[in-house]
Coordinates of N, CA and C in Angstrom, one line a residue:
Chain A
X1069 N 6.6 -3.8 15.6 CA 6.5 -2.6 14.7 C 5.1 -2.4 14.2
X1070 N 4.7 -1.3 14.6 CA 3.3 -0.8 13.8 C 3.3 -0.8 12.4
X1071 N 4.7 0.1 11.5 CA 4.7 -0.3 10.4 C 4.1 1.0 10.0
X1072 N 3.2 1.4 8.8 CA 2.5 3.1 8.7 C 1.1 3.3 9.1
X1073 N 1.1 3.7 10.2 CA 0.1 4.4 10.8 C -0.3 5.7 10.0
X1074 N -1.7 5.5 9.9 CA -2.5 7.1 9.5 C -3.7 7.4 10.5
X1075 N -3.6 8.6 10.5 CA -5.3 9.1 10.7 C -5.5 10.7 10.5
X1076 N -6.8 10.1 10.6 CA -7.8 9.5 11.2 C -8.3 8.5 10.2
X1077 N -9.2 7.6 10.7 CA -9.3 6.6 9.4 C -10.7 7.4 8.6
X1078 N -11.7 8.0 9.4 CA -12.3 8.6 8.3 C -12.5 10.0 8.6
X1079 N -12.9 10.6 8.1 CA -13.2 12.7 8.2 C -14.4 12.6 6.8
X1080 N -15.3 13.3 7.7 CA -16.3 14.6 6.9 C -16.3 16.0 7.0
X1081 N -15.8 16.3 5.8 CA -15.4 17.7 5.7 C -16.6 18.5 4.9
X1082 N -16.8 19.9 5.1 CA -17.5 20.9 4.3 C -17.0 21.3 3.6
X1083 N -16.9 21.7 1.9 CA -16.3 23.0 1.3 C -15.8 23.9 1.6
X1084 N -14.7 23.8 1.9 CA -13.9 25.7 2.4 C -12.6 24.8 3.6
X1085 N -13.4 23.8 4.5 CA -13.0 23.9 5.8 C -11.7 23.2 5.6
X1086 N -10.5 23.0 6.7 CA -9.2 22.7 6.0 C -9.0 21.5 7.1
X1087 N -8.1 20.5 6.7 CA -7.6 19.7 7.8 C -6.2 19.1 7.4
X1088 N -5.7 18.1 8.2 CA -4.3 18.0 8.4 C -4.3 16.4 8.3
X1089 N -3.8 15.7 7.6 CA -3.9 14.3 7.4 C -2.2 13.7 7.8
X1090 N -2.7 12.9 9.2 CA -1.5 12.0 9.8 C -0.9 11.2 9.2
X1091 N 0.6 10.8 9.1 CA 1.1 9.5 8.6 C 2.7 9.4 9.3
X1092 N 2.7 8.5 10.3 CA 3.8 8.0 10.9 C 4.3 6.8 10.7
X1093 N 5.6 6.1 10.3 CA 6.1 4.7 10.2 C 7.4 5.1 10.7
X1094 N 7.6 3.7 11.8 CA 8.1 3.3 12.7 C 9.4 2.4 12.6
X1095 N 9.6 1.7 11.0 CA 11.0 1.5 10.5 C 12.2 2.2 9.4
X1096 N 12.7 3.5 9.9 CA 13.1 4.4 9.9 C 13.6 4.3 8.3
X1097 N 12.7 4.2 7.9 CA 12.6 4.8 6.1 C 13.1 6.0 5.8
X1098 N 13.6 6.3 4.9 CA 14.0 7.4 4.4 C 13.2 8.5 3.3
X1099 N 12.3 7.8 3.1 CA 11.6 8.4 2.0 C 9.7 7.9 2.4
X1100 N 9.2 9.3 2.1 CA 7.3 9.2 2.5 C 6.5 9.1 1.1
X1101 N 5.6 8.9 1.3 CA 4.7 9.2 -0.1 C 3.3 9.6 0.5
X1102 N 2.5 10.2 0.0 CA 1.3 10.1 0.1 C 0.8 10.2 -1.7
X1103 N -0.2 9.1 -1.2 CA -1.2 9.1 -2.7 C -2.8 9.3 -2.4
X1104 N -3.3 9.0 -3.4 CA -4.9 9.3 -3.2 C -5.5 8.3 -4.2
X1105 N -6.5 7.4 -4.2 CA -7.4 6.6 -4.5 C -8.4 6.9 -4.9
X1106 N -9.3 7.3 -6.1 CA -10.3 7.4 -6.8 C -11.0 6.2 -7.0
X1107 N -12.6 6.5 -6.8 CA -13.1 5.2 -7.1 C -12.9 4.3 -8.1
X1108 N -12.7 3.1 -8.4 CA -12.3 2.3 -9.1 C -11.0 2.8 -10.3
X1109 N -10.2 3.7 -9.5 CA -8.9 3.8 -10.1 C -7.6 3.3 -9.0
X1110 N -6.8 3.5 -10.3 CA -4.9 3.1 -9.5 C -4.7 4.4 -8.3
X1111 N -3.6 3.9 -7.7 CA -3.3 5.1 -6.7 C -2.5 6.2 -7.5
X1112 N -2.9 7.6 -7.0 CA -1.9 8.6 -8.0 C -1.1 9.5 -6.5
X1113 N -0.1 9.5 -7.2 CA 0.9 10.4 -6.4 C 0.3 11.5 -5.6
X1114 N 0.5 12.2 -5.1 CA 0.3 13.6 -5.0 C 1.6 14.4 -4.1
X1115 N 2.4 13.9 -3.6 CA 3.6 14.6 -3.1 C 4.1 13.0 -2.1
X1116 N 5.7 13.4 -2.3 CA 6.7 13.1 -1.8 C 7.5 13.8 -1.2
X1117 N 8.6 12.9 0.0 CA 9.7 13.3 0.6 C 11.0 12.1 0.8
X1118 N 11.8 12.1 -0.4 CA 13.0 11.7 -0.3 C 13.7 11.2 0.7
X1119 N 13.8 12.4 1.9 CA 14.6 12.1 3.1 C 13.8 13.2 3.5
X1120 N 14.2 13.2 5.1 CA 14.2 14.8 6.3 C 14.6 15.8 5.7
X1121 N 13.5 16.5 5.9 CA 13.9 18.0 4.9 C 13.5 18.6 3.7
X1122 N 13.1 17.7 2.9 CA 12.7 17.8 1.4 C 11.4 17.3 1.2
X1123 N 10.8 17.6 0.8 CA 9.3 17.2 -0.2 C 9.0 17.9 -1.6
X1124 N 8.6 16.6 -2.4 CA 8.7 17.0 -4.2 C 7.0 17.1 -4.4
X1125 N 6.3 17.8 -5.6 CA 5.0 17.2 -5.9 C 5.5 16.1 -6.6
X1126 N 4.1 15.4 -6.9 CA 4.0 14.2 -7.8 C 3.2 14.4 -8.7
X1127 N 2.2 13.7 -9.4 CA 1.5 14.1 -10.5 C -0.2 15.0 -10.0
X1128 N -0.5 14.7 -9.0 CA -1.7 15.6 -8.5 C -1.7 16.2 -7.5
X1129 N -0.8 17.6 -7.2 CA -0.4 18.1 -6.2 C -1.0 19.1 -5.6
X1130 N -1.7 19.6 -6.8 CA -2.6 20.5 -6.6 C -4.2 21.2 -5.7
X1131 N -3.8 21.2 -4.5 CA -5.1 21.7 -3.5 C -4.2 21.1 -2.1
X1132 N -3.1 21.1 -2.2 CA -2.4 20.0 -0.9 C -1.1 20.6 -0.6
X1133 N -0.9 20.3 0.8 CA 0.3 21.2 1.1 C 1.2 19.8 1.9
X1134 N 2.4 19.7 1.9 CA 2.8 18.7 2.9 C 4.1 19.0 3.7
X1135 N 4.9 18.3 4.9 CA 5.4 18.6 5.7 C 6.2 17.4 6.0
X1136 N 7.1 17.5 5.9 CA 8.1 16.6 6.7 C 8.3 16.6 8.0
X1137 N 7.9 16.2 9.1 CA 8.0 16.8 10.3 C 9.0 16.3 11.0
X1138 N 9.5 15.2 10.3 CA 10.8 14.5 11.2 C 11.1 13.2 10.6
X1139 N 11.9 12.3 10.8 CA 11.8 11.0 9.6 C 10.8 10.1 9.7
X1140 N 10.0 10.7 10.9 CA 8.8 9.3 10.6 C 7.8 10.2 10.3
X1141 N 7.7 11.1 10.6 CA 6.1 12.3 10.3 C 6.3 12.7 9.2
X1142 N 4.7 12.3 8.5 CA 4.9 13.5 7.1 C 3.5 13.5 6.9
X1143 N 3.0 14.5 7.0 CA 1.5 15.3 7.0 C 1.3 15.7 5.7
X1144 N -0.4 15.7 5.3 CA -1.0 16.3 4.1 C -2.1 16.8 4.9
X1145 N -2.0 18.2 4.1 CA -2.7 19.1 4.4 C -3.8 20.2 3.2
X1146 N -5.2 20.1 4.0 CA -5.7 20.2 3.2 C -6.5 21.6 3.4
X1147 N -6.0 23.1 2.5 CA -6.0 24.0 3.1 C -7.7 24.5 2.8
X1148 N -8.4 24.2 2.0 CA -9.6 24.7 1.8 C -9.7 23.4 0.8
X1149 N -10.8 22.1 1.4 CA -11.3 21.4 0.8 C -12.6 21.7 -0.1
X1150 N -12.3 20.7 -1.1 CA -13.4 20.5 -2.2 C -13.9 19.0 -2.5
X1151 N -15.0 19.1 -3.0 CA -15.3 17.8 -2.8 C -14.7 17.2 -4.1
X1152 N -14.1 17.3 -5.0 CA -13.0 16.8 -5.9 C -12.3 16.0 -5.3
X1153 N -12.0 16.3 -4.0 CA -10.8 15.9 -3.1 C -11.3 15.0 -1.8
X1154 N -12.9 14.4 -2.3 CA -13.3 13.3 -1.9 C -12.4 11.9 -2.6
X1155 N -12.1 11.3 -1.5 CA -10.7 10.6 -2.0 C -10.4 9.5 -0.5
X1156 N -9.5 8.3 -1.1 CA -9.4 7.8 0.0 C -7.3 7.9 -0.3
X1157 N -7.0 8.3 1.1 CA -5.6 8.7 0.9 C -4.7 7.8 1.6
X1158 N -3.8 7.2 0.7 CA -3.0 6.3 1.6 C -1.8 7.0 1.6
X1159 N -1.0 6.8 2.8 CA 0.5 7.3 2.9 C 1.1 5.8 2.9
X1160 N 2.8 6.2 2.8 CA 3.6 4.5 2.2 C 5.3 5.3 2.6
X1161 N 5.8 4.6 2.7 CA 7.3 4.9 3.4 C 8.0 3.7 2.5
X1162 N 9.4 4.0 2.3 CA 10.5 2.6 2.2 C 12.0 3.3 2.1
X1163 N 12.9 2.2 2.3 CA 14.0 2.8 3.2 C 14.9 3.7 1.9
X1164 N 14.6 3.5 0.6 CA 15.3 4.1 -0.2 C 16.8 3.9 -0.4
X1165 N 17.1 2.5 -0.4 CA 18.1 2.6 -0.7 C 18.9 2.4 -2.1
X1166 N 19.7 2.8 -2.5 CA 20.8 3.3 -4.5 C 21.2 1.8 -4.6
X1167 N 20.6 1.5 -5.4 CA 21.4 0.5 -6.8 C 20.8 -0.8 -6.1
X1168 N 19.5 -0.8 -5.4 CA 18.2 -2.1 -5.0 C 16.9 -1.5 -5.1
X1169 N 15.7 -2.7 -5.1 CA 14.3 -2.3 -5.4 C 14.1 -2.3 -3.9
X1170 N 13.5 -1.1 -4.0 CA 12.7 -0.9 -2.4 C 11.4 -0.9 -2.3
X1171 N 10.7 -1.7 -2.1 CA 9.5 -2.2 -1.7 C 8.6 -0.5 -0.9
X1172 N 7.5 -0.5 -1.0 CA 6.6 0.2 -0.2 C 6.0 -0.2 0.7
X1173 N 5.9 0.6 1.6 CA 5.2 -0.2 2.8 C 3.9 0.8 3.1
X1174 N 2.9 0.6 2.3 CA 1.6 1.1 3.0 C 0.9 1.3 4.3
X1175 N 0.0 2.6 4.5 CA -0.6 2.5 5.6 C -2.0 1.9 5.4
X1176 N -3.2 1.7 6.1 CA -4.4 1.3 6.1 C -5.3 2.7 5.5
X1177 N -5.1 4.0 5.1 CA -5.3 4.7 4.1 C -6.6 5.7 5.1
X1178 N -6.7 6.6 4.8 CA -7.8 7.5 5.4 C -9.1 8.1 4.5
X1179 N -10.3 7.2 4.1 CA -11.3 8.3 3.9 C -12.0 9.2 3.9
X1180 N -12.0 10.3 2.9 CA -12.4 11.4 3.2 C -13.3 11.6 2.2
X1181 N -14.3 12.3 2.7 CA -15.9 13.0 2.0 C -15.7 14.1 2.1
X1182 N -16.1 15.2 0.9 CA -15.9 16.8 0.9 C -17.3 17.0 0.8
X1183 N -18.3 17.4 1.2 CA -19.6 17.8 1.0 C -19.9 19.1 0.4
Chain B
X1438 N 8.1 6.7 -16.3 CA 8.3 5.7 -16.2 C 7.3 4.9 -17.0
X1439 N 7.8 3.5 -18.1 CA 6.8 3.2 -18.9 C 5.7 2.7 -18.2
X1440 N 4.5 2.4 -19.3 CA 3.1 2.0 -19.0 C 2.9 0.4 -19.0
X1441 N 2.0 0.2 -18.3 CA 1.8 -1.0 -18.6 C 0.4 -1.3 -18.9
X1442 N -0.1 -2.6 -19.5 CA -1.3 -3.0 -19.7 C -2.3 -4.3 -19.1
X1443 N -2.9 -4.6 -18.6 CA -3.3 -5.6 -17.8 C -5.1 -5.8 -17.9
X1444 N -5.3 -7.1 -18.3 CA -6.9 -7.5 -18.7 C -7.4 -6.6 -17.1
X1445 N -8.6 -6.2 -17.4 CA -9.3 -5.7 -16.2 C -10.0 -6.5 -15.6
X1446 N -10.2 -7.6 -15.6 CA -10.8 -8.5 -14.8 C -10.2 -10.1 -14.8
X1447 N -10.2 -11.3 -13.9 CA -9.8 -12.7 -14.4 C -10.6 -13.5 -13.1
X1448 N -10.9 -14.6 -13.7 CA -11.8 -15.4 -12.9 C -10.6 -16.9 -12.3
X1449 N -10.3 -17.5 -11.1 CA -9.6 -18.5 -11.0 C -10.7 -19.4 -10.2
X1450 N -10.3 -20.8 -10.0 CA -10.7 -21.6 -9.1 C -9.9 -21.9 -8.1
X1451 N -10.3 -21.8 -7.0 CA -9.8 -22.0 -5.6 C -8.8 -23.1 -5.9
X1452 N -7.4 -23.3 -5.3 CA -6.6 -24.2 -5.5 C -5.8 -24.5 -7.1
X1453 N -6.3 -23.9 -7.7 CA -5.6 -23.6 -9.3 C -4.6 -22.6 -9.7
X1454 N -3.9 -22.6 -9.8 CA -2.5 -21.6 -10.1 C -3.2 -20.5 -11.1
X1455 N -3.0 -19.2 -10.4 CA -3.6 -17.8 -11.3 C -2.5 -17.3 -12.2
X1456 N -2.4 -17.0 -13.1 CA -1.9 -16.4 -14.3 C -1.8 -15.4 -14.8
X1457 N -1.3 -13.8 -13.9 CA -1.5 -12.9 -14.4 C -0.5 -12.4 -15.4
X1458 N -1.3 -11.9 -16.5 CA -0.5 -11.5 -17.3 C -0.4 -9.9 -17.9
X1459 N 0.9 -9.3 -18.3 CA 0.8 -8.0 -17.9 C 1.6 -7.4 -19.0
X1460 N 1.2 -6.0 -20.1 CA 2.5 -6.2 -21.0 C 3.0 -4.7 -20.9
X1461 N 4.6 -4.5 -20.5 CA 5.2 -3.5 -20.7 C 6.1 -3.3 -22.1
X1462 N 5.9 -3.0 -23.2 CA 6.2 -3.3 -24.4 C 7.6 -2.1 -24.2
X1463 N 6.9 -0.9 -23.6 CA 8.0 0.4 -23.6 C 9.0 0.6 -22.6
X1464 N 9.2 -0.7 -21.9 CA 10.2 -1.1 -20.5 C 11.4 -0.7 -20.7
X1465 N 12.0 0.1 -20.3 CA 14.2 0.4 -20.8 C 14.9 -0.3 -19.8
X1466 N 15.8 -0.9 -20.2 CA 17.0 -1.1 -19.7 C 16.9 -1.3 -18.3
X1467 N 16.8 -0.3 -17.5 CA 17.4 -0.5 -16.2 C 15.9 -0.2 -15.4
X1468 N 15.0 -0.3 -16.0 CA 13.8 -0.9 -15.2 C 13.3 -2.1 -14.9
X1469 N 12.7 -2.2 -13.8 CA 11.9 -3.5 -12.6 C 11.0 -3.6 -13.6
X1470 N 9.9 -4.7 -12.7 CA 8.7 -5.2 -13.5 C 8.5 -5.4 -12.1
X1471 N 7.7 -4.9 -11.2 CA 7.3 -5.5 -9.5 C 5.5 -5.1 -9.9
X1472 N 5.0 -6.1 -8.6 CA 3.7 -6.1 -8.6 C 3.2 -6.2 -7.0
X1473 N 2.2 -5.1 -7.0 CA 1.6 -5.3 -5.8 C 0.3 -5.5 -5.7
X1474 N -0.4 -5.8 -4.5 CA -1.9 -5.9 -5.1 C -2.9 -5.4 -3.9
X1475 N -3.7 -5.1 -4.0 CA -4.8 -4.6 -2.7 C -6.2 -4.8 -2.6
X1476 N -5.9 -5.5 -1.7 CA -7.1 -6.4 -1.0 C -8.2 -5.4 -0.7
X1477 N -9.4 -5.8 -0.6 CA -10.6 -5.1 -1.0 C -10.5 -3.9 0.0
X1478 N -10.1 -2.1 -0.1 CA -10.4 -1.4 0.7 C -8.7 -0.8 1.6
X1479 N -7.6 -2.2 1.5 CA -6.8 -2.1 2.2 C -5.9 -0.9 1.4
X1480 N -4.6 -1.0 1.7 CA -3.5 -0.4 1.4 C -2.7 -1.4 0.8
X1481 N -2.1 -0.8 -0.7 CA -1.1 -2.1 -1.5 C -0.6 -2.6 -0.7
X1482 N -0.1 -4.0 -1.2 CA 0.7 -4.6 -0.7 C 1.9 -5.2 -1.4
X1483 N 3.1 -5.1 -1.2 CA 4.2 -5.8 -2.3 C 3.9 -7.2 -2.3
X1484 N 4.2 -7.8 -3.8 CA 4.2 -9.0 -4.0 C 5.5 -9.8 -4.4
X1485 N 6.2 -8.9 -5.1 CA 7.5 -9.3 -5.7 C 7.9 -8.6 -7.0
X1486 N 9.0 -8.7 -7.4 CA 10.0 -7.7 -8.4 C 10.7 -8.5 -9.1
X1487 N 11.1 -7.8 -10.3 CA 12.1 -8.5 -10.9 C 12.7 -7.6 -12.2
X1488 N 14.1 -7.7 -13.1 CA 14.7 -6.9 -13.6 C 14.9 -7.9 -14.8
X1489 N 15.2 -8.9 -14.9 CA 15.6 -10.2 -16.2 C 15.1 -11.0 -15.8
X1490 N 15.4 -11.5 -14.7 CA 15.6 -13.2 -14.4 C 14.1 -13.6 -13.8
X1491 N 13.3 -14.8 -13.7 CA 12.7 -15.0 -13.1 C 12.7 -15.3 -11.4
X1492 N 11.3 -14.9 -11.1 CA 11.8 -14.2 -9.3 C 10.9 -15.5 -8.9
X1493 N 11.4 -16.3 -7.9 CA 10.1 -16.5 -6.7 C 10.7 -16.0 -5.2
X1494 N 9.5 -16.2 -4.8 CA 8.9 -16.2 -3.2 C 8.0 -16.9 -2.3
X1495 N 7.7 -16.8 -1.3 CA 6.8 -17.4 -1.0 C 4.9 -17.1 -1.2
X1496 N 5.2 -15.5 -2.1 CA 3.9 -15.5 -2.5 C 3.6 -16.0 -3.9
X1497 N 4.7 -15.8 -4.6 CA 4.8 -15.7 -5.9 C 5.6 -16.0 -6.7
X1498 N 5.3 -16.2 -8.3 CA 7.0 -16.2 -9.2 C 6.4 -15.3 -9.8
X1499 N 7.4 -14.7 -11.0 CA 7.3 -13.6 -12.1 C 7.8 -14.2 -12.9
X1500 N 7.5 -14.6 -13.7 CA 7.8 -15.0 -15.2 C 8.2 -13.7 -16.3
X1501 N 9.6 -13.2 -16.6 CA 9.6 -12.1 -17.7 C 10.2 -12.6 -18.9
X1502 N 9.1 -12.2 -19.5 CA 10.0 -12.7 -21.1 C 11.7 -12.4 -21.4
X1503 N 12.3 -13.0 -22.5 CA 13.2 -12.8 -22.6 C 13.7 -11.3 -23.0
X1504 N 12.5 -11.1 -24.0 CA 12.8 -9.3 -24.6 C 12.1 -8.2 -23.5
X1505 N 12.0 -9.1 -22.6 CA 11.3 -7.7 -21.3 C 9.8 -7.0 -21.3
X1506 N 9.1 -7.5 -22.9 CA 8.0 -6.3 -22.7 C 6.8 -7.4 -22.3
X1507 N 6.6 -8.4 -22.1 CA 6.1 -8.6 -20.8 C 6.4 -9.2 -19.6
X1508 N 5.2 -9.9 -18.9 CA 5.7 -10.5 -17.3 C 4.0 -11.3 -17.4
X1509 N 4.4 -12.7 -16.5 CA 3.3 -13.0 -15.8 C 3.5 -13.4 -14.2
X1510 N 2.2 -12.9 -13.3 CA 2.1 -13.4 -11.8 C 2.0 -14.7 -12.1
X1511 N 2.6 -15.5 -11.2 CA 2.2 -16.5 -11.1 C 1.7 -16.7 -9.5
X1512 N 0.4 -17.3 -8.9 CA 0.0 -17.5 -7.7 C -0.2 -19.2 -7.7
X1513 N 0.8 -19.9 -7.1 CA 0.9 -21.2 -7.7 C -0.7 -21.7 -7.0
X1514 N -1.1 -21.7 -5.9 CA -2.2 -22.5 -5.2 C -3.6 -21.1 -4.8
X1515 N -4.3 -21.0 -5.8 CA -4.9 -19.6 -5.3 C -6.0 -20.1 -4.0
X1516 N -6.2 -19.2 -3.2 CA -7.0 -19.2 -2.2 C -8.1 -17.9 -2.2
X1517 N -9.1 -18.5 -1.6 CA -9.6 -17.4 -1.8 C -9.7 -15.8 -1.3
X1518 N -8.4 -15.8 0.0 CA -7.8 -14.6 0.2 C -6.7 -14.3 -0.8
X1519 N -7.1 -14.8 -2.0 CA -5.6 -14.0 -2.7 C -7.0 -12.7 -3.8
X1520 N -8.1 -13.0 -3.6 CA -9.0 -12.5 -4.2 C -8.6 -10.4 -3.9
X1521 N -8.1 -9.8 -5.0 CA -7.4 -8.3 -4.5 C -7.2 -8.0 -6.3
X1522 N -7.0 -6.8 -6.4 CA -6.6 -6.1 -7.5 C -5.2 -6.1 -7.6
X1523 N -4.8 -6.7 -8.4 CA -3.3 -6.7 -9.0 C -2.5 -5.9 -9.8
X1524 N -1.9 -5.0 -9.5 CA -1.4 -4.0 -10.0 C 0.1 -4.6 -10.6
X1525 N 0.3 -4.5 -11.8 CA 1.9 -4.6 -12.3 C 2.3 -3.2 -12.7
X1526 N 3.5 -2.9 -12.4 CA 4.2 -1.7 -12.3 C 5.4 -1.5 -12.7
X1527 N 6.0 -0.5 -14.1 CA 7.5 -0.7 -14.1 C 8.2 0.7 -13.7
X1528 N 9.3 0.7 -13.3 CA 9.8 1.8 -12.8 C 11.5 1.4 -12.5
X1529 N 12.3 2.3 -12.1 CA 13.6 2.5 -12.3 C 14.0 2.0 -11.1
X1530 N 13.5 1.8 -9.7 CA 13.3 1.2 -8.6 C 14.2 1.8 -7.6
X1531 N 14.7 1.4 -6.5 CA 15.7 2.3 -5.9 C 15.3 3.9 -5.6
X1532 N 16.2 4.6 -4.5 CA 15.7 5.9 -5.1 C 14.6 6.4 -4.5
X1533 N 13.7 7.2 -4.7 CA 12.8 7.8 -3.9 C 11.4 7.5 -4.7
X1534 N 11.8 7.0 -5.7 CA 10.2 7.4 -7.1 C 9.4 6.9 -6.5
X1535 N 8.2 7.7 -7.1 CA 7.0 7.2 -6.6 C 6.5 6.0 -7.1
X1536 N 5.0 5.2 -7.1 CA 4.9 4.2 -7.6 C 3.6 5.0 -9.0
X1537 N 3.4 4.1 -10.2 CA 2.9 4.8 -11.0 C 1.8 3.6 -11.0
X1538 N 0.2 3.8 -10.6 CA -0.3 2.6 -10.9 C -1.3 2.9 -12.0
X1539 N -2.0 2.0 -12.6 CA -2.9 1.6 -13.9 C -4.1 1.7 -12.8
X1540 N -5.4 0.5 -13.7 CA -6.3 0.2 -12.5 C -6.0 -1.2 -12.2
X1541 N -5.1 -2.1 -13.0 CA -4.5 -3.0 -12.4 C -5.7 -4.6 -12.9
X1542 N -5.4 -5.7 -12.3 CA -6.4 -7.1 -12.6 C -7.0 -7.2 -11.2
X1543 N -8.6 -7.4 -11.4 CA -9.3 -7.6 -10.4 C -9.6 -8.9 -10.7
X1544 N -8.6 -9.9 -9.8 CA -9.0 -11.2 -9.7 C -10.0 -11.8 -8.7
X1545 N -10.8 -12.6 -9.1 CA -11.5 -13.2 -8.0 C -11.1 -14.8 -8.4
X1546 N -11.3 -15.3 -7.0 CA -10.9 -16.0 -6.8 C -12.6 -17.5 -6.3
X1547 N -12.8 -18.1 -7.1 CA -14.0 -18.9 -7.2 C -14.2 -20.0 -6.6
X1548 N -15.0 -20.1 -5.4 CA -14.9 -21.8 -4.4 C -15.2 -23.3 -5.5

């Protein structure tokens, strides 16, 4: 098992220009996350997906679009970057299952520079 | 989901049992106390969870008090790869929630 794959591991972006941030896991989890990492801060939410089909915001959703593309794909998309949104982004999967703690399974996280 | 509080830094010696301590004073009922932690650059990593009782594993124990508002890591033999930011976290678990982190304890770990 690869476990959660992302990419690209790094991107330099311009102001305005837009891109599409990968994340696939390979132990058929039911639920995605993507967060974002500020320098010397905790990870903060920015959108979720439950199961196939659904995606919620989280606490910083704002400048980001995302996509379920199937139960292992779930993309962040970034439609006109800013460099606010200089960040390093990890995606995380876990199987979600009712009435147990389900652990998160991180990817190795993708940084990104907005110039 | 409540907050929690955690010294921002702690110094251990190589082979000495580390002692994180962490306080969720505003914990309810049917919330976890789990901790993960992330090694310099990586992506969290789970360490272990717990609801009452005290937890081990092979990374770890969790020590929770009896009235729940706090918890300590225990790393019985530290090495110097346990050297990572330690994040303690409480949440309703299960379910899809996200995870809520602090900035967590940046332990290092001393030869």
């Amino acid at each position: 098992n690869a476990g959660v794959t992302q990419t690209p591991k790094f991107q330099v972006l311009k102001t305005g220009q837009s891109m599409t941030l990968q994340c696939a896991q390979d132990m058929n989890h039911n639920s995605m996350y993507w967060y974002r990492q500020d320098p010397g801060m905790g990870l903060r939410l920015i959108y979720y997906s439950a199961s196939e089909g659904t995606t919620d915001k989280g606490e910083v959703p704002n400048g980001y679009n995302v996509s379920r593309l199937n139960k292992r794909e779930f993309s962040l998309r970034l439609e006109s970057a800013a460099p606010s949104q200089t960040s390093v982004y990890f995606c995380a999967s876990t199987i979600s299952l009712a009435g147990a703690y389900n652990e998160q399974f991180f990817g190795p996280g993708t940084r990104l520079t907005v110039l | 989901d409540a907050k929690t509080t955690q010294p921002p830094s702690m110094d251990c010696a190589e082979g000495r049992a580390a002692n994180l301590p962490c306080n969720h004073s505003t914990i309810s009922g049917n919330e976890y106390v789990y901790w993960y932690r992330q090694i310099h650059s990586q992506g969290p990593q789970y360490i272990i969870h717990g609801l009452k009782n005290n937890e081990t594993n092979e990374m770890a124990s969790l020590i929770i008090t009896e009235d729940r508002k706090s918890s300590t890591l225990i790393l019985p033999h530290a090495t110097l790869r346990d050297t990572a930011v330690y994040y303690c976290i409480v949440g309703s678990g299960g379910g899809a929630d996200g995870l809520t982190f602090g900035k967590g304890t940046h332990l290092i770990i001393q030869p």
